[in-house]
Amino acid sequence: FAHRQTDELIKMWAEVDRRWMAVTTPIQVGHPLEYYEDHYRKAVALEWDLRIVNPRLQEGSHTRKNIKLFAYEMAQKFGKAAEHTMAKNLLQVDRTQLYIGQPMLYYAAEFNGLFSAQVVPNDEQVSTELGKKIFAYADFVLQSKIAKPIMKLSVEVMTEAFVRTQRTLAKEQPELWHKIYDISTIGHEYGHILWIDNDTETAMNATGQFKNIEEFKATTGGLMAFFRHEEEALKHHIVDDLVSRAVGLMAWREVGEVLPYYCEGLIHLEILFGSGIIAYDRQITIDYSKYDAMKDAYIAAYEALARHYLDKADANDYLSRYAKKENGIFLPVTAEVRAFVEHYYARYQEIGQQTVTLS
């Protein structure tokens, strides 16, 4: 921080990353600069913490293996250049250190992002050499989920039965909940690693939209890994988790710092409505018989996205298939999906802070 030669800072910080990657103990120091604080200058707040691993949860994650299998097979369909890129990505996956645990101590300037799962560092040169670290806080997230009040908007849109089922799952079936978390959240973090070269973000970000498709790529990467190794008993739960995530993200449309997640939600909703697995008539209904149609739609969307990354095409070209910006706000391209998104956000503004108690 005392160094004055600004053109040397990236190289010097890469050395900090290398030293940090060498720490492999069960007690981990958080990456010193992680959470974005300033949307305009992309500045970061100092948010340092200590994390401790839960050995039982560490051993229960199978996502790394499933990610590798599906990604390797898909790359083979795309040809030699794709195989070359994926070989480097899978080496990173192999080198990636997974830490599932609990926060111990933390200092944060503004507590932005504490504690969400993350994959770091962002320096692709360091990651090529040493892989990455994935941090996930499954127990912390589960307890937070159980402790949170029930929101009136969730009951109104998702139905009381759906909300009650989700809470019962969290309270009474924690082992099943952890399996879903492994697929969706840890799968998301591994999904960030795929289809990336050193210059991918720079090449794809000419219109500034790279981050607005990258979060969808990450979540759907975890989903592809599940499709590669499906468990029948988990199918409905994965659908429920996906629908709940996509709908909930619609509340974030005017929060610039989390715009990539809102855009991710828009893409999910276009696919979910388009496949027929969900519909909306005052409440969301889920037709689980359309699971295979949903699966096919996601595979097609993800394969197109992977090709987009391999071609290093502008991210906006992909995003615009699903969402267009109007008056500064991204909205779905399909009328049915747009009607739902607009209605949901209007209700969020009206009752988004109200809670209810289920009898």
PDB file of C-alpha atoms in Angstrom, residues 186-324:
ATOM      1  CA  ILE A 186     -20.277 -24.509  -5.110  1.00  0.00           C
ATOM      2  CA  GLY A 187     -21.133 -25.493  -8.686  1.00  0.00           C
ATOM      3  CA  HIS A 188     -21.572 -21.781  -9.429  1.00  0.00           C
ATOM      4  CA  GLU A 189     -18.075 -20.976  -8.152  1.00  0.00           C
ATOM      5  CA  TYR A 190     -16.448 -23.739 -10.221  1.00  0.00           C
ATOM      6  CA  GLY A 191     -18.550 -22.587 -13.179  1.00  0.00           C
ATOM      7  CA  HIS A 192     -16.706 -19.252 -13.196  1.00  0.00           C
ATOM      8  CA  ILE A 193     -13.467 -21.017 -14.120  1.00  0.00           C
ATOM      9  CA  LEU A 194     -14.698 -22.571 -17.374  1.00  0.00           C
ATOM     10  CA  TRP A 195     -14.181 -21.298 -20.967  1.00  0.00           C
ATOM     11  CA  ILE A 196     -11.813 -18.549 -19.818  1.00  0.00           C
ATOM     12  CA  ASP A 197      -8.474 -17.488 -21.349  1.00  0.00           C
ATOM     13  CA  ASN A 198      -6.188 -14.739 -20.064  1.00  0.00           C
ATOM     14  CA  ASP A 199      -7.732 -12.157 -22.405  1.00  0.00           C
ATOM     15  CA  THR A 200     -11.357 -13.378 -22.464  1.00  0.00           C
ATOM     16  CA  GLU A 201     -12.874 -10.682 -20.267  1.00  0.00           C
ATOM     17  CA  THR A 202     -11.023  -7.876 -22.043  1.00  0.00           C
ATOM     18  CA  ALA A 203     -12.044  -9.142 -25.481  1.00  0.00           C
ATOM     19  CA  MET A 204     -15.693  -9.693 -24.553  1.00  0.00           C
ATOM     20  CA  ASN A 205     -16.176  -6.498 -22.558  1.00  0.00           C
ATOM     21  CA  ALA A 206     -16.084  -3.840 -25.290  1.00  0.00           C
ATOM     22  CA  THR A 207     -19.654  -2.790 -24.429  1.00  0.00           C
ATOM     23  CA  GLY A 208     -19.173  -3.326 -20.693  1.00  0.00           C
ATOM     24  CA  GLN A 209     -21.543  -6.293 -20.415  1.00  0.00           C
ATOM     25  CA  PHE A 210     -19.163  -9.158 -19.588  1.00  0.00           C
ATOM     26  CA  LYS A 211     -20.132  -9.368 -15.912  1.00  0.00           C
ATOM     27  CA  ASN A 212     -23.803  -9.348 -16.919  1.00  0.00           C
ATOM     28  CA  ILE A 213     -23.524 -12.761 -18.559  1.00  0.00           C
ATOM     29  CA  GLU A 214     -20.735 -14.218 -16.421  1.00  0.00           C
ATOM     30  CA  GLU A 215     -22.936 -14.912 -13.384  1.00  0.00           C
ATOM     31  CA  PHE A 216     -25.390 -16.826 -15.570  1.00  0.00           C
ATOM     32  CA  LYS A 217     -22.469 -18.825 -16.996  1.00  0.00           C
ATOM     33  CA  ALA A 218     -21.346 -19.686 -13.477  1.00  0.00           C
ATOM     34  CA  THR A 219     -24.721 -20.855 -12.141  1.00  0.00           C
ATOM     35  CA  THR A 220     -25.526 -22.772 -15.301  1.00  0.00           C
ATOM     36  CA  GLY A 221     -22.118 -24.442 -15.211  1.00  0.00           C
ATOM     37  CA  GLY A 222     -23.103 -25.977 -11.885  1.00  0.00           C
ATOM     38  CA  LEU A 223     -26.427 -26.979 -13.406  1.00  0.00           C
ATOM     39  CA  MET A 224     -24.685 -28.658 -16.362  1.00  0.00           C
ATOM     40  CA  ALA A 225     -22.590 -30.664 -13.924  1.00  0.00           C
ATOM     41  CA  PHE A 226     -25.792 -31.872 -12.254  1.00  0.00           C
ATOM     42  CA  PHE A 227     -27.334 -32.805 -15.607  1.00  0.00           C
ATOM     43  CA  ARG A 228     -24.189 -34.873 -16.318  1.00  0.00           C
ATOM     44  CA  HIS A 229     -24.682 -36.844 -13.097  1.00  0.00           C
ATOM     45  CA  GLU A 230     -28.357 -36.532 -12.179  1.00  0.00           C
ATOM     46  CA  GLU A 231     -29.876 -37.881  -8.985  1.00  0.00           C
ATOM     47  CA  GLU A 232     -33.570 -38.522  -9.475  1.00  0.00           C
ATOM     48  CA  ALA A 233     -34.415 -37.559  -5.900  1.00  0.00           C
ATOM     49  CA  LEU A 234     -32.845 -34.114  -6.359  1.00  0.00           C
ATOM     50  CA  LYS A 235     -34.492 -33.046  -9.634  1.00  0.00           C
ATOM     51  CA  HIS A 236     -37.508 -31.279  -8.147  1.00  0.00           C
ATOM     52  CA  HIS A 237     -35.365 -29.635  -5.479  1.00  0.00           C
ATOM     53  CA  ILE A 238     -32.956 -28.273  -8.086  1.00  0.00           C
ATOM     54  CA  VAL A 239     -35.889 -26.840 -10.060  1.00  0.00           C
ATOM     55  CA  ASP A 240     -37.304 -25.234  -6.909  1.00  0.00           C
ATOM     56  CA  ASP A 241     -33.930 -23.710  -6.042  1.00  0.00           C
ATOM     57  CA  LEU A 242     -33.447 -22.397  -9.576  1.00  0.00           C
ATOM     58  CA  VAL A 243     -36.934 -20.860  -9.818  1.00  0.00           C
ATOM     59  CA  SER A 244     -36.666 -19.308  -6.371  1.00  0.00           C
ATOM     60  CA  ARG A 245     -33.275 -17.781  -7.214  1.00  0.00           C
ATOM     61  CA  ALA A 246     -34.413 -16.402 -10.573  1.00  0.00           C
ATOM     62  CA  VAL A 247     -37.557 -14.809  -9.154  1.00  0.00           C
ATOM     63  CA  GLY A 248     -35.825 -13.355  -6.097  1.00  0.00           C
ATOM     64  CA  LEU A 249     -33.144 -11.667  -8.212  1.00  0.00           C
ATOM     65  CA  MET A 250     -35.818  -9.472  -9.817  1.00  0.00           C
ATOM     66  CA  ALA A 251     -35.843  -7.306  -6.699  1.00  0.00           C
ATOM     67  CA  TRP A 252     -32.277  -6.118  -7.461  1.00  0.00           C
ATOM     68  CA  ARG A 253     -32.870  -4.333 -10.745  1.00  0.00           C
ATOM     69  CA  GLU A 254     -32.006  -0.831  -9.498  1.00  0.00           C
ATOM     70  CA  VAL A 255     -29.000  -1.841  -7.387  1.00  0.00           C
ATOM     71  CA  GLY A 256     -26.037  -1.236  -9.673  1.00  0.00           C
ATOM     72  CA  GLU A 257     -23.477  -3.208  -7.693  1.00  0.00           C
ATOM     73  CA  VAL A 258     -25.453  -6.440  -8.170  1.00  0.00           C
ATOM     74  CA  LEU A 259     -26.675  -5.808 -11.729  1.00  0.00           C
ATOM     75  CA  PRO A 260     -24.904  -8.989 -13.001  1.00  0.00           C
ATOM     76  CA  TYR A 261     -27.131 -11.101 -10.753  1.00  0.00           C
ATOM     77  CA  TYR A 262     -30.278  -9.323 -11.877  1.00  0.00           C
ATOM     78  CA  CYS A 263     -29.277  -9.958 -15.505  1.00  0.00           C
ATOM     79  CA  GLU A 264     -28.602 -13.589 -14.613  1.00  0.00           C
ATOM     80  CA  GLY A 265     -32.141 -13.816 -13.265  1.00  0.00           C
ATOM     81  CA  LEU A 266     -33.577 -12.373 -16.474  1.00  0.00           C
ATOM     82  CA  ILE A 267     -31.858 -15.051 -18.559  1.00  0.00           C
ATOM     83  CA  HIS A 268     -33.067 -17.791 -16.226  1.00  0.00           C
ATOM     84  CA  LEU A 269     -36.650 -16.547 -16.405  1.00  0.00           C
ATOM     85  CA  GLU A 270     -36.593 -16.414 -20.202  1.00  0.00           C
ATOM     86  CA  ILE A 271     -35.468 -20.060 -20.264  1.00  0.00           C
ATOM     87  CA  LEU A 272     -37.818 -21.211 -17.498  1.00  0.00           C
ATOM     88  CA  PHE A 273     -40.899 -19.573 -19.035  1.00  0.00           C
ATOM     89  CA  GLY A 274     -39.851 -20.572 -22.550  1.00  0.00           C
ATOM     90  CA  SER A 275     -39.485 -24.237 -21.634  1.00  0.00           C
ATOM     91  CA  GLY A 276     -42.923 -24.257 -20.021  1.00  0.00           C
ATOM     92  CA  ILE A 277     -41.717 -25.407 -16.623  1.00  0.00           C
ATOM     93  CA  ILE A 278     -43.071 -22.245 -14.995  1.00  0.00           C
ATOM     94  CA  ALA A 279     -46.047 -20.027 -15.725  1.00  0.00           C
ATOM     95  CA  TYR A 280     -47.546 -17.033 -13.950  1.00  0.00           C
ATOM     96  CA  ASP A 281     -51.177 -16.210 -13.294  1.00  0.00           C
ATOM     97  CA  ARG A 282     -51.140 -14.190 -10.087  1.00  0.00           C
ATOM     98  CA  GLN A 283     -48.836 -16.880  -8.691  1.00  0.00           C
ATOM     99  CA  ILE A 284     -45.901 -18.877 -10.069  1.00  0.00           C
ATOM    100  CA  THR A 285     -46.792 -22.465 -10.941  1.00  0.00           C
ATOM    101  CA  ILE A 286     -44.172 -25.135 -11.607  1.00  0.00           C
ATOM    102  CA  ASP A 287     -44.912 -27.978 -14.022  1.00  0.00           C
ATOM    103  CA  TYR A 288     -42.326 -30.615 -13.111  1.00  0.00           C
ATOM    104  CA  SER A 289     -43.384 -32.736 -16.096  1.00  0.00           C
ATOM    105  CA  LYS A 290     -41.525 -30.179 -18.256  1.00  0.00           C
ATOM    106  CA  TYR A 291     -38.207 -30.979 -16.577  1.00  0.00           C
ATOM    107  CA  ASP A 292     -36.695 -32.523 -19.713  1.00  0.00           C
ATOM    108  CA  ALA A 293     -37.779 -29.561 -21.837  1.00  0.00           C
ATOM    109  CA  MET A 294     -36.152 -27.227 -19.297  1.00  0.00           C
ATOM    110  CA  LYS A 295     -33.003 -29.329 -19.296  1.00  0.00           C
ATOM    111  CA  ASP A 296     -32.777 -29.261 -23.104  1.00  0.00           C
ATOM    112  CA  ALA A 297     -33.309 -25.479 -23.120  1.00  0.00           C
ATOM    113  CA  TYR A 298     -30.521 -24.940 -20.577  1.00  0.00           C
ATOM    114  CA  ILE A 299     -28.106 -27.205 -22.441  1.00  0.00           C
ATOM    115  CA  ALA A 300     -28.775 -25.323 -25.691  1.00  0.00           C
ATOM    116  CA  ALA A 301     -28.365 -21.945 -23.979  1.00  0.00           C
ATOM    117  CA  TYR A 302     -25.157 -23.000 -22.245  1.00  0.00           C
ATOM    118  CA  GLU A 303     -23.591 -24.526 -25.353  1.00  0.00           C
ATOM    119  CA  ALA A 304     -24.293 -21.283 -27.224  1.00  0.00           C
ATOM    120  CA  LEU A 305     -22.743 -19.346 -24.345  1.00  0.00           C
ATOM    121  CA  ALA A 306     -19.659 -21.558 -24.273  1.00  0.00           C
ATOM    122  CA  ARG A 307     -19.160 -20.988 -28.015  1.00  0.00           C
ATOM    123  CA  HIS A 308     -19.575 -17.254 -27.381  1.00  0.00           C
ATOM    124  CA  TYR A 309     -16.770 -17.375 -24.806  1.00  0.00           C
ATOM    125  CA  LEU A 310     -14.540 -19.453 -27.049  1.00  0.00           C
ATOM    126  CA  ASP A 311     -15.064 -16.945 -29.871  1.00  0.00           C
ATOM    127  CA  LYS A 312     -14.482 -14.093 -27.383  1.00  0.00           C
ATOM    128  CA  ALA A 313     -17.464 -12.315 -28.916  1.00  0.00           C
ATOM    129  CA  ASP A 314     -18.950  -9.230 -27.307  1.00  0.00           C
ATOM    130  CA  ALA A 315     -20.989 -10.181 -24.244  1.00  0.00           C
ATOM    131  CA  ASN A 316     -23.836  -7.874 -25.215  1.00  0.00           C
ATOM    132  CA  ASP A 317     -24.555  -9.993 -28.290  1.00  0.00           C
ATOM    133  CA  TYR A 318     -25.459 -12.895 -26.015  1.00  0.00           C
ATOM    134  CA  LEU A 319     -27.262 -10.846 -23.369  1.00  0.00           C
ATOM    135  CA  SER A 320     -29.447  -9.168 -25.992  1.00  0.00           C
ATOM    136  CA  ARG A 321     -30.974 -12.549 -26.894  1.00  0.00           C
ATOM    137  CA  TYR A 322     -32.693 -12.445 -23.516  1.00  0.00           C
ATOM    138  CA  ALA A 323     -32.799  -8.836 -22.325  1.00  0.00           C
ATOM    139  CA  LYS A 324     -32.816  -5.307 -23.737  1.00  0.00           C
TER     140      LYS A 324
END
